[in-house]
Coordinates of C-alpha atoms in Angstrom, one line a residue:
X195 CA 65.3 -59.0 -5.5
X196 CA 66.7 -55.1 -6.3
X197 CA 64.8 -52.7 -4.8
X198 CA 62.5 -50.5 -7.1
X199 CA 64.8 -47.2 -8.4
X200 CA 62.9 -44.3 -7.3
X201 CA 63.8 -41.2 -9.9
X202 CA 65.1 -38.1 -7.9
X203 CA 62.3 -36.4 -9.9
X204 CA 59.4 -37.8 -7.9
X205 CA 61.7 -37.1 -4.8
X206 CA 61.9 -33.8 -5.1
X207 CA 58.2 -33.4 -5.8
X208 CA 57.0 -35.1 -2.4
X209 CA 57.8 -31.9 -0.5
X210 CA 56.3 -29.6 -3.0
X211 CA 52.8 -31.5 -2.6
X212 CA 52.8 -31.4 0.9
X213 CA 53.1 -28.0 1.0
X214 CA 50.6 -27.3 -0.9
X215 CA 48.4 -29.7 0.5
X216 CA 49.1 -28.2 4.0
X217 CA 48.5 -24.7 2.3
X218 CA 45.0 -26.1 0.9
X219 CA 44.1 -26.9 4.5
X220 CA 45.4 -24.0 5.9
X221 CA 43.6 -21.8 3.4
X222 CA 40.1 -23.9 4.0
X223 CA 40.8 -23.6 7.6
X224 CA 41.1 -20.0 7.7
X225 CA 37.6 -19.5 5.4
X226 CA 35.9 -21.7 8.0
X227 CA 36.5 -19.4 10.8
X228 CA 36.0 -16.2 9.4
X229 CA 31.9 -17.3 9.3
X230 CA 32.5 -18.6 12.6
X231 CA 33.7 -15.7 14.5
X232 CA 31.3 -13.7 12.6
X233 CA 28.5 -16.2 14.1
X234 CA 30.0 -16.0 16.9
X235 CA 29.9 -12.3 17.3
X236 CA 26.3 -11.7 16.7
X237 CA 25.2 -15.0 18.4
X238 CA 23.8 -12.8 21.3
X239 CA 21.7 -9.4 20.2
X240 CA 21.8 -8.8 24.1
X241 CA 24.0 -5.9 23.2
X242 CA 22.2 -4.4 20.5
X243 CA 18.8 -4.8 22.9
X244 CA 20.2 -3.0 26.0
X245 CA 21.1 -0.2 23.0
X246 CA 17.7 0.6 21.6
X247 CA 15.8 -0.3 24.2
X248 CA 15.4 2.6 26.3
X249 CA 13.9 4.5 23.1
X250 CA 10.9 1.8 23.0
X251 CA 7.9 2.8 24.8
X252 CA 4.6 0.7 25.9
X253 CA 1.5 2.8 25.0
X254 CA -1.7 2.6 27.1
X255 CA -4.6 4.4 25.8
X256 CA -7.8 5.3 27.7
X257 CA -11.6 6.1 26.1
X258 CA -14.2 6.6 27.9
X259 CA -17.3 4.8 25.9
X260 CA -21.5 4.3 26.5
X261 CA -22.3 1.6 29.0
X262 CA -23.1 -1.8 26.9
X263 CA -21.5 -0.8 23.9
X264 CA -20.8 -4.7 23.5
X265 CA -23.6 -7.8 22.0
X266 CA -26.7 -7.8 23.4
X267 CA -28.1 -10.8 21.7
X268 CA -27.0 -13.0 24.4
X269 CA -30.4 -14.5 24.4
X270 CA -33.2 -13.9 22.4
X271 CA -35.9 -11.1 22.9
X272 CA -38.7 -12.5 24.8
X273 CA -36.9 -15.4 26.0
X274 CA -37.6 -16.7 29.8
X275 CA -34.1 -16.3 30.3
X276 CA -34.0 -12.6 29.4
X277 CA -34.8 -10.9 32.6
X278 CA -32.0 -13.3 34.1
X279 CA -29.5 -12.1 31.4
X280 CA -30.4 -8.5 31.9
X281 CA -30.0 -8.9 35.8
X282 CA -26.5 -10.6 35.8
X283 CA -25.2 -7.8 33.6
X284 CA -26.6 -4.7 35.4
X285 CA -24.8 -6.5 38.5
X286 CA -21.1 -6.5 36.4
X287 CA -22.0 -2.9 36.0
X288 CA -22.4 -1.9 39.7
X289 CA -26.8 -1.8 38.6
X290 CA -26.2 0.7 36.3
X291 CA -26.5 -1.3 32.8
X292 CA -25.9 2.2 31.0
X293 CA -23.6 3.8 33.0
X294 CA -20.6 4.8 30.7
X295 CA -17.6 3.3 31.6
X296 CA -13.6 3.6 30.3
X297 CA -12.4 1.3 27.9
X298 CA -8.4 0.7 27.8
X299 CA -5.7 -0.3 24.7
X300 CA -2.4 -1.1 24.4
X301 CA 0.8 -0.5 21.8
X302 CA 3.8 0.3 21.0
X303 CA 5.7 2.9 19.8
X304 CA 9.5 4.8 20.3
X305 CA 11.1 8.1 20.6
X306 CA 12.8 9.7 17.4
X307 CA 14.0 13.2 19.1
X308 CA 15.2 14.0 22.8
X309 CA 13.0 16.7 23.3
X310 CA 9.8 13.7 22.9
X311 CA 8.4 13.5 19.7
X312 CA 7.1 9.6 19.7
X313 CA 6.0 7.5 16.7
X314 CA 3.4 5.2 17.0
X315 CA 0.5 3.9 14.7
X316 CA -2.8 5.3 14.2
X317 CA -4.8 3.0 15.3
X318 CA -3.3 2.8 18.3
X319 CA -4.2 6.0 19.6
X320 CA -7.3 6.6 17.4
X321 CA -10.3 8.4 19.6
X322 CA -8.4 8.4 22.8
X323 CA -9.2 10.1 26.0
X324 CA -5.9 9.7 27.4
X325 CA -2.6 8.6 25.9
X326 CA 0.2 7.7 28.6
X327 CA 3.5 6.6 27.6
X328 CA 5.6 3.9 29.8
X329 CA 9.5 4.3 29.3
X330 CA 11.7 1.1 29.8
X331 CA 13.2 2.3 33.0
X332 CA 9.1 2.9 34.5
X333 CA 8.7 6.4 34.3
X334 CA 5.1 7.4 33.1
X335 CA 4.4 10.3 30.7
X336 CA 0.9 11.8 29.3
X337 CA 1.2 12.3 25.5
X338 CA -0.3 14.8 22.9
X339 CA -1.5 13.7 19.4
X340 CA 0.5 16.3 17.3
X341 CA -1.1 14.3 14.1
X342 CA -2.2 11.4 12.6
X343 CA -2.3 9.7 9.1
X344 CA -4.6 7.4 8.7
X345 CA -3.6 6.3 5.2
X346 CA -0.3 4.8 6.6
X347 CA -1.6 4.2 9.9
X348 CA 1.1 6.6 11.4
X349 CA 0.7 8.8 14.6
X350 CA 3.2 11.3 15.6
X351 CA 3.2 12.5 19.6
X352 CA 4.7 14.7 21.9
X353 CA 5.6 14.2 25.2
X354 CA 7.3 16.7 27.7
X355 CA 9.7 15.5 29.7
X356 CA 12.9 17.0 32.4
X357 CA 15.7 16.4 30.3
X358 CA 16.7 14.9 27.0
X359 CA 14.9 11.3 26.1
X360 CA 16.9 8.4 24.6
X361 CA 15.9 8.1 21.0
X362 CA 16.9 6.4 17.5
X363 CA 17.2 7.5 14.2
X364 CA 15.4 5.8 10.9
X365 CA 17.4 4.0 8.3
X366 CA 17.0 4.0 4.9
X367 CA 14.5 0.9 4.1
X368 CA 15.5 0.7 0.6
X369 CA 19.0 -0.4 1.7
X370 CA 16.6 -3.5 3.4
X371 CA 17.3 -6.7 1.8
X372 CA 15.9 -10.3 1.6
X373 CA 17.4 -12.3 4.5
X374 CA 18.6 -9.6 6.7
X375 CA 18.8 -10.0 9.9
X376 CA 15.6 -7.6 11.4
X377 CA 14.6 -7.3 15.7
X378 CA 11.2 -6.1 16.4
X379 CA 10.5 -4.4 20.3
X380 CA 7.4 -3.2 21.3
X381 CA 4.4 -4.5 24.3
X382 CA 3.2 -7.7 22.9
X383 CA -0.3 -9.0 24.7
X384 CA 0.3 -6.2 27.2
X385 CA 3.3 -8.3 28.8
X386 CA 5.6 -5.3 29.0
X387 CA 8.8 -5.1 27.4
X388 CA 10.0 -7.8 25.1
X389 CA 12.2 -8.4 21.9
X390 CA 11.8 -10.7 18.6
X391 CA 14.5 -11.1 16.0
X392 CA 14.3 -12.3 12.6
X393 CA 14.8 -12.1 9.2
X394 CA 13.2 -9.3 6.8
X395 CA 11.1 -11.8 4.2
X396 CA 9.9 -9.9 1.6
X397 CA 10.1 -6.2 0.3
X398 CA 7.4 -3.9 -0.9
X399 CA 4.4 -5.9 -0.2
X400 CA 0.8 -3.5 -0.3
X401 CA -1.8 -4.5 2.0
X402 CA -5.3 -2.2 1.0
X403 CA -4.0 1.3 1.3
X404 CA -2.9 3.5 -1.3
X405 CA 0.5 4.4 0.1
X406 CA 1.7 1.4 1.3
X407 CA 5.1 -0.5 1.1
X408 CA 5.1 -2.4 3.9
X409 CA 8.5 -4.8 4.6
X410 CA 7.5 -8.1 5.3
X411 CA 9.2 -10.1 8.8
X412 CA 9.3 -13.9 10.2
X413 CA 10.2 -12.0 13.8
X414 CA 7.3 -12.2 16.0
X415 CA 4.6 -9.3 16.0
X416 CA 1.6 -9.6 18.1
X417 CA -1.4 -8.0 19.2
X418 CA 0.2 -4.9 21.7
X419 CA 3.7 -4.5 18.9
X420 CA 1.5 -2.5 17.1
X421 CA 3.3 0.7 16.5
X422 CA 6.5 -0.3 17.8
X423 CA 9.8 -0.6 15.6
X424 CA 11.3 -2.9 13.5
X425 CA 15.4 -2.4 13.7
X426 CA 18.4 -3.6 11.5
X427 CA 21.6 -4.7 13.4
X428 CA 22.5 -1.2 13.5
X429 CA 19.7 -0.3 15.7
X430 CA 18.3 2.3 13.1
X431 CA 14.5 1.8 12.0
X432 CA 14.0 0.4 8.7
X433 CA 9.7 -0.3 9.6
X434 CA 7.0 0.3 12.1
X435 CA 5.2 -2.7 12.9
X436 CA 2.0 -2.4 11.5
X437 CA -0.6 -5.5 11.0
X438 CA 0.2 -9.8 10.9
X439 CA -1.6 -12.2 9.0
X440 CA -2.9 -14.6 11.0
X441 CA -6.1 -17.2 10.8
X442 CA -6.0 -17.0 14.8
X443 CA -4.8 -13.4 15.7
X444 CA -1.3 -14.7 17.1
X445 CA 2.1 -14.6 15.7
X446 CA 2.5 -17.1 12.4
X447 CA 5.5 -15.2 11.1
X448 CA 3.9 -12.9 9.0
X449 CA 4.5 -9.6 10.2
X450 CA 4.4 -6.1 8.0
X451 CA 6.3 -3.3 8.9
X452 CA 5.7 0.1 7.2
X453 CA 9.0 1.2 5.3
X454 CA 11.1 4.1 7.5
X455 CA 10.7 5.8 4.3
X456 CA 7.3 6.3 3.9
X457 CA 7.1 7.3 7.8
X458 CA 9.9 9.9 7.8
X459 CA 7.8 12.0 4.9
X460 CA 5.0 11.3 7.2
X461 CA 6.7 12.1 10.2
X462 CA 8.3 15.4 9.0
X463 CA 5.3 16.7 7.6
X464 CA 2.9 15.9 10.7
X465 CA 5.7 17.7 12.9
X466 CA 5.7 20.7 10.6
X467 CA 2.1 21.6 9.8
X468 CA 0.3 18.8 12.3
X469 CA -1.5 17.1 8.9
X470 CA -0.1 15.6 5.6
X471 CA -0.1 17.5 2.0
X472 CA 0.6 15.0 -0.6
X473 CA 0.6 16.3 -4.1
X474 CA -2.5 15.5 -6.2
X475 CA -2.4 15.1 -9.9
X476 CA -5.7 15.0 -10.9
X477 CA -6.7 12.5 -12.9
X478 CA -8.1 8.8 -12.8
X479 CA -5.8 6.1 -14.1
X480 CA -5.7 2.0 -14.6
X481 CA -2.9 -0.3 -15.2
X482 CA -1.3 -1.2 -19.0
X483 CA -2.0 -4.7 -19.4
X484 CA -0.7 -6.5 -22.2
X485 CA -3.9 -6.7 -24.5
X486 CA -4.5 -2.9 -23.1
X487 CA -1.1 -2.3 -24.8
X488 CA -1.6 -4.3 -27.7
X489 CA -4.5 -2.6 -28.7
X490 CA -3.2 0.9 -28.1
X491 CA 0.1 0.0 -30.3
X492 CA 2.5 0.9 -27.3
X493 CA 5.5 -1.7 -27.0
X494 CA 5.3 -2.3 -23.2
X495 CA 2.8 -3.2 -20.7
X496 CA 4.2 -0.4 -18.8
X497 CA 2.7 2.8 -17.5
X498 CA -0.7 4.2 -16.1
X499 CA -3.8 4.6 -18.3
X500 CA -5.6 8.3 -18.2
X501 CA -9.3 7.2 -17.8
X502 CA -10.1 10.4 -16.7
X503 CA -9.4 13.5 -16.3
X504 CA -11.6 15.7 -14.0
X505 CA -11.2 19.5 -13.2
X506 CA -7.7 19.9 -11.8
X507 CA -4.1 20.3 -12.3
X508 CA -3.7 17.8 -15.0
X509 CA -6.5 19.1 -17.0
X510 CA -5.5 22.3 -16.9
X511 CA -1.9 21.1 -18.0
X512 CA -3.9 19.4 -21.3
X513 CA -3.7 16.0 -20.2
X514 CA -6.5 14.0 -21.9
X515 CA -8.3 10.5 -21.2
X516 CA -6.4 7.9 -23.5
X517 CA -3.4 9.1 -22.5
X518 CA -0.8 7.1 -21.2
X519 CA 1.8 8.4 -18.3
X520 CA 5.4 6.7 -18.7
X521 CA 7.5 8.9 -17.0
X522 CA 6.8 11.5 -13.6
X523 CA 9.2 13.7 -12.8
X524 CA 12.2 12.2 -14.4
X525 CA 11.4 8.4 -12.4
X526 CA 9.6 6.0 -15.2
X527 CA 6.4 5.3 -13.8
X528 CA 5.9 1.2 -14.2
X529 CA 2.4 1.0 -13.0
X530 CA -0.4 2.9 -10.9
X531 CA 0.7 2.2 -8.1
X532 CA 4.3 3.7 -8.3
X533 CA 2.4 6.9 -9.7
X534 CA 0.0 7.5 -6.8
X535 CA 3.3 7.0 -4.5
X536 CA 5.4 9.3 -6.9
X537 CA 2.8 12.0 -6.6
X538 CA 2.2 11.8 -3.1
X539 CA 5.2 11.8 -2.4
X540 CA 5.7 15.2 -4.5
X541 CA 5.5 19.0 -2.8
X542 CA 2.0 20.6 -2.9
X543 CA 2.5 23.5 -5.8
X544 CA 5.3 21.9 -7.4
X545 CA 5.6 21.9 -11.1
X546 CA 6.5 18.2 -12.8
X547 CA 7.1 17.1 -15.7
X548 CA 5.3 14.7 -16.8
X549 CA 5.5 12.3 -20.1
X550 CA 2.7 10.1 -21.9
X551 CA 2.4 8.7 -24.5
X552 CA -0.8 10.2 -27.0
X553 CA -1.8 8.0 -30.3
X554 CA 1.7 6.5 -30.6
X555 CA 3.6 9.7 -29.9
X556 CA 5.5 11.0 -26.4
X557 CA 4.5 14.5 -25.6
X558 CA 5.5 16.1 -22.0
X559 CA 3.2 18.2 -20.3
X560 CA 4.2 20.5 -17.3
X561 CA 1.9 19.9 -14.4
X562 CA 1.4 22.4 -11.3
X563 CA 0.7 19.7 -8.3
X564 CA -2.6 20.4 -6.4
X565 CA -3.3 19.0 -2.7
X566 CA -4.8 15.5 -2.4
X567 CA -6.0 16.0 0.8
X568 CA -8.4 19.5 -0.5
X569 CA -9.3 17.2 -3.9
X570 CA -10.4 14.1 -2.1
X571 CA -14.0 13.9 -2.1
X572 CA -14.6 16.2 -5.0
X573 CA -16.8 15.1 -7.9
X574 CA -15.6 14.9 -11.3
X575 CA -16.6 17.7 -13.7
X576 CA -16.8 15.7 -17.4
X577 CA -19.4 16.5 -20.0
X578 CA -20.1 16.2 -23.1
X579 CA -21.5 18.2 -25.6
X580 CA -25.5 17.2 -26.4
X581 CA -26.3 15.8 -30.0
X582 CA -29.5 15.0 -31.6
X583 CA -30.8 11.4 -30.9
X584 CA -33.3 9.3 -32.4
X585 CA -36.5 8.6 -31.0
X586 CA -36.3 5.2 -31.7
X587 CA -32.9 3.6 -30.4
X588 CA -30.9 0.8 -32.6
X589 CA -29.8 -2.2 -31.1
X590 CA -26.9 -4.7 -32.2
X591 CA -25.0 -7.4 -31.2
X592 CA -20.8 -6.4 -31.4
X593 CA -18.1 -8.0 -29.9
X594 CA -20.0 -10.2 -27.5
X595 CA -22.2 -7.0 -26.4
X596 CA -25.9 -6.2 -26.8
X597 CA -25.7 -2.1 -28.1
X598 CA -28.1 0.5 -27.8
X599 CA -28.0 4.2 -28.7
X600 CA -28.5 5.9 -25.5
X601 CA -31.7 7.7 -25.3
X602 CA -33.0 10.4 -22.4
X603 CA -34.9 7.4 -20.6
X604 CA -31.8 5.2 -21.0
X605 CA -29.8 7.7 -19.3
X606 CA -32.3 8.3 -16.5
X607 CA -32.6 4.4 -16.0
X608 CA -29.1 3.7 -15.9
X609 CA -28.3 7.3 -13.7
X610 CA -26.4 8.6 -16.1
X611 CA -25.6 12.3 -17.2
X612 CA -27.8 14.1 -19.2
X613 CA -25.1 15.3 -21.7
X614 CA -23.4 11.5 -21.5
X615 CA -22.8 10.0 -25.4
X616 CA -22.1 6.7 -25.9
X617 CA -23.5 3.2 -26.3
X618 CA -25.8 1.4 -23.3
X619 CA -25.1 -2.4 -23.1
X620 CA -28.0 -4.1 -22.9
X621 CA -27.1 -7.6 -22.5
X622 CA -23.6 -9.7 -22.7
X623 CA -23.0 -13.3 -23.8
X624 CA -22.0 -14.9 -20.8
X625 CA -19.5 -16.8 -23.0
X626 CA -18.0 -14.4 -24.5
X627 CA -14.6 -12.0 -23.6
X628 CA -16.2 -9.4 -22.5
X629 CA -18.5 -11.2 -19.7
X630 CA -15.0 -12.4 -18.8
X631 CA -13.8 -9.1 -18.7
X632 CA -16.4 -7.9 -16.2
X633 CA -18.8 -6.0 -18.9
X634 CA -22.3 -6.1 -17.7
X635 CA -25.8 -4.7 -18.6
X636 CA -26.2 -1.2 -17.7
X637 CA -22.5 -0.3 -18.5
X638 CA -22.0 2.1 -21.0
X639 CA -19.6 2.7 -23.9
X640 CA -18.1 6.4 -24.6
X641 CA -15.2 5.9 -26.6
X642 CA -13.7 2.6 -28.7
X643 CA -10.2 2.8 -30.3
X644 CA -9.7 6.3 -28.1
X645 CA -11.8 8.4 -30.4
X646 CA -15.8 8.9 -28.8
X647 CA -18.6 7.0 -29.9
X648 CA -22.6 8.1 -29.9
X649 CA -23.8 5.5 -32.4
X650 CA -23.4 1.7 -33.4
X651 CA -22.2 2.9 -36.7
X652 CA -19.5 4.7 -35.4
X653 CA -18.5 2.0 -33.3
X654 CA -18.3 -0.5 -36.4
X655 CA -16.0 2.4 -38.6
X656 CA -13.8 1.8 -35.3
X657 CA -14.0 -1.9 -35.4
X658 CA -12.9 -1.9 -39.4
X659 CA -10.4 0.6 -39.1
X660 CA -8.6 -1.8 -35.9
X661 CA -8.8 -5.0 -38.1
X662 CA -7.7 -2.5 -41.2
X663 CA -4.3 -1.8 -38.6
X664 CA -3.8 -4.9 -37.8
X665 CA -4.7 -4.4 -34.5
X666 CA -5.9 -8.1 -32.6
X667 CA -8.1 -5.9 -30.1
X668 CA -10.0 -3.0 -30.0
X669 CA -10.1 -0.6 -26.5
X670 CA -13.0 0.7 -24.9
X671 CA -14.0 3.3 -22.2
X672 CA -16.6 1.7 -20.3
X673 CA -18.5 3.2 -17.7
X674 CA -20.5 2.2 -14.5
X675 CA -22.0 4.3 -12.1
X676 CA -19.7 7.1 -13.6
X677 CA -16.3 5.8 -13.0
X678 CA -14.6 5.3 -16.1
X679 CA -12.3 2.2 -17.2
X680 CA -10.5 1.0 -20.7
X681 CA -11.1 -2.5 -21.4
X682 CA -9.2 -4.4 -24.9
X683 CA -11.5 -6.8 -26.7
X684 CA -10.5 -9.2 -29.3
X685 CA -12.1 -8.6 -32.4
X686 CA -12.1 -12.6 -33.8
X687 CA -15.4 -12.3 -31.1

């Protein structure tokens, strides 16, 4: 048998695919490792903790509160058991049931200067006696409250030491993404000193307060972390941990830092006047939502709805109810929300610009920022001017709504002002859009289709002149108690 003839072709290619073979595994090889040592350089954060730590402090708080300031109802009044009860708990408190006594808390917090300013929440500190702040290598310092905000829960103190304090600087939490690697230090469960690592989860979450932006972390927060920080592998701040969510007060990896962001505006301006000043536009405002927007003509459900507009800064700069805010200052505003923090954020006395958007046309109006803090609690100034009324009221069903022409005993019933115009509701079919829509009895109508309404009449030209546009809804101003809203209805109801 002759052997098989072998070309010199495939010879010479034998070589040339081992090579690049042995090149494909060289090249995987080499990817594979670069992760590796990467792991393998930050498989330990021991470094990173012996870094920041000596800038984390343990905050024990003292309050000196009435004697049995705790449940009483241990047994009921008149119960044979009572006197024992009342016996066993005069003897926990030396036979003096009444006798104040001083209550103690624990936190967190961590220096930011060398000369001893110290962050820490609010409600950590919050009617204190005494504040005394433990530093990782024992020491013991008292503390001054140089000011507090409860809105984000931050506290800024003093503390006055020998020499310069360790400290750490804040990062920029907008930089924070998904799935970065995050370590939170602080005092948990009054054990002392301890660390957590984990990963930041979500971004921007709000929790109830007006200002927040809280960053979201799997890295265990309990009861005592309060106030302590939240660090990237930089050892900067990017959040101060705040609050968890939990079904049994312990650590489920839900944790919520406040943004470094929103504390270093905090934090500057409690160290400079001892107090915030956040800039106050005046006015009360709603989301756009999409039947809102459809009924107003506006292309987006984008923006913040002018309910109202009381005495302040943007009445005096012409703003009107109706109107729609889409841009602040330059920054497009995508919902109420981003507003409030766009204008608190803003310098007291400042003058914005600020666009909405006024029966399908953008205007700008140039607004001179008031204080929120002076404005809060001040009542709205809106009236309107008084027109002749019948003494006997018509009534009609529209749009799912029992109507009535408000009258003076309508007005007094329903505690409304005695120059208010509008439409009472009387009654709502619970089946209809507008008992889905939250519209109840007693609510009452001032304006439909943005223009002001004092009789049923008016409200059907309204009504004709939406289906006439081609409009599928028609918007309202309803209001309860006083506080104004805008509600769309469909007009096929």
């Amino acid at each position: 048998m002759q052997p098989k003839a072998v070309s010199m072709s495939n010879i010479s290619l034998i070589p040339v695919q081992m090579r690049l073979l042995l090149l494909a595994v060289l090249t995987l090889a080499f990817m594979l490792v670069q992760p590796l040592n990467a792991l393998a350089q930050q498989q330990s954060l021991a470094p990173l903790a012996e870094k920041i730590s000596p800038s984390v402090v343990n905050i024990t708080t003292s309050t000196v509160v009435a004697g049995r300031t705790g449940p009483q109802g241990i047994v009921p009044e008149g119960s044979p058991f009572e006197d024992f009860f009342r016996e066993f708990q005069d003897r926990n408190n030396n036979g003096d049931g009444n006798r104040p006594r001083r209550s103690s808390a624990l936190g967190s917090g961590f220096v930011i200067s060398e000369d001893g300013y110290v962050v820490t929440n609010n409600h950590v500190i919050e009617g204190a006696d005494e504040i005394l702040i433990e530093f990782f290598n024992g020491s013991e310092l008292k503390a001054e409250v140089i000011g507090t905000d409860p809105n984000t829960d931050i506290a800024l103190l003093k503390v006055e030491a020998d020499g310069p304090l360790p400290f750490v600087s804040f990062a920029d939490s907008d930089l924070a993404r998904v799935g970065d690697w995050v370590v939170a230090m602080g005092n948990p469960l009054g054990q002392g000193f301890s660390v957590s690592a984990g990963i930041v989860s979500a971004r921007n979450r709000a929790l109830s307060g007006t200002y927040d932006d809280y960053i979201q972390t799997d890295a265990a927060i309990n009861r005592g972390n309060s106030g302590g920080p939240l660090f990237n592998m930089e050892g900067e701040v990017i959040g101060v941990n705040t609050a968890i969510l939990s079904p049994n007060g312990g650590s489920i990896g839900i944790g919520f830092s406040m943004a470094s962001n929103v504390v270093t505006r905090v934090v500057d301006q409690l160290k400079e006047f001892g107090e915030t000043r956040r800039g106050w536009l005046g006015v009360r405002i709603q989301d756009v939502t999409e039947d809102v927007a459809e009924a107003m003509g506006l292309e987006t459900a984008s923006g913040a709805l002018v309910t109202d507009v009381p005495e302040g800064p943007a009445s005096e700069a012409g703003m009107e109810a109706g109107d729609v805010i889409i841009s602040f200052a330059g920054t497009t505003v995508e919902d109420t929300r981003a507003l409030v923090r766009q204008v608190g954020n803003s310098p007291v006395g400042e003058t914005v610009r600020v666009t909405v958007m006024r029966e399908g046309k953008s205007m700008t109006l140039r607004v001179t920022l008031g204080r929120r803090e002076e404005a809060e609690g001040a009542v709205p100034a809106v009236a309107a001017g008084p027109e002749e009324e019948s003494d006997d009221p018509v009534t009609k069903d529209l749009l799912g709504l029992t109507l009535t022409t408000l009258t003076d005993a309508l007005r007094e019933e329903l505690g409304a002002d005695a120059n208010m115009q509008g439409l009472a509701v009387t009654g709502v079919d619970e089946t209809s859009e507008a008992f889905e829509k939250g519209l109840r009895a007693g609510d009452i109508i001032t304006e439909a289709g943005q223009e002001k309404v004092t009789s049923i009449a008016e409200l059907e030209q309204r009504v004709a002149a939406a289906e006439e546009a081609g409009r599928k809804s028609l918007l309202l101003l309803v209001r309860r108690a006083g506080d104004p809203r805008f509600v769309a209805l469909s007009l096929a109801e």
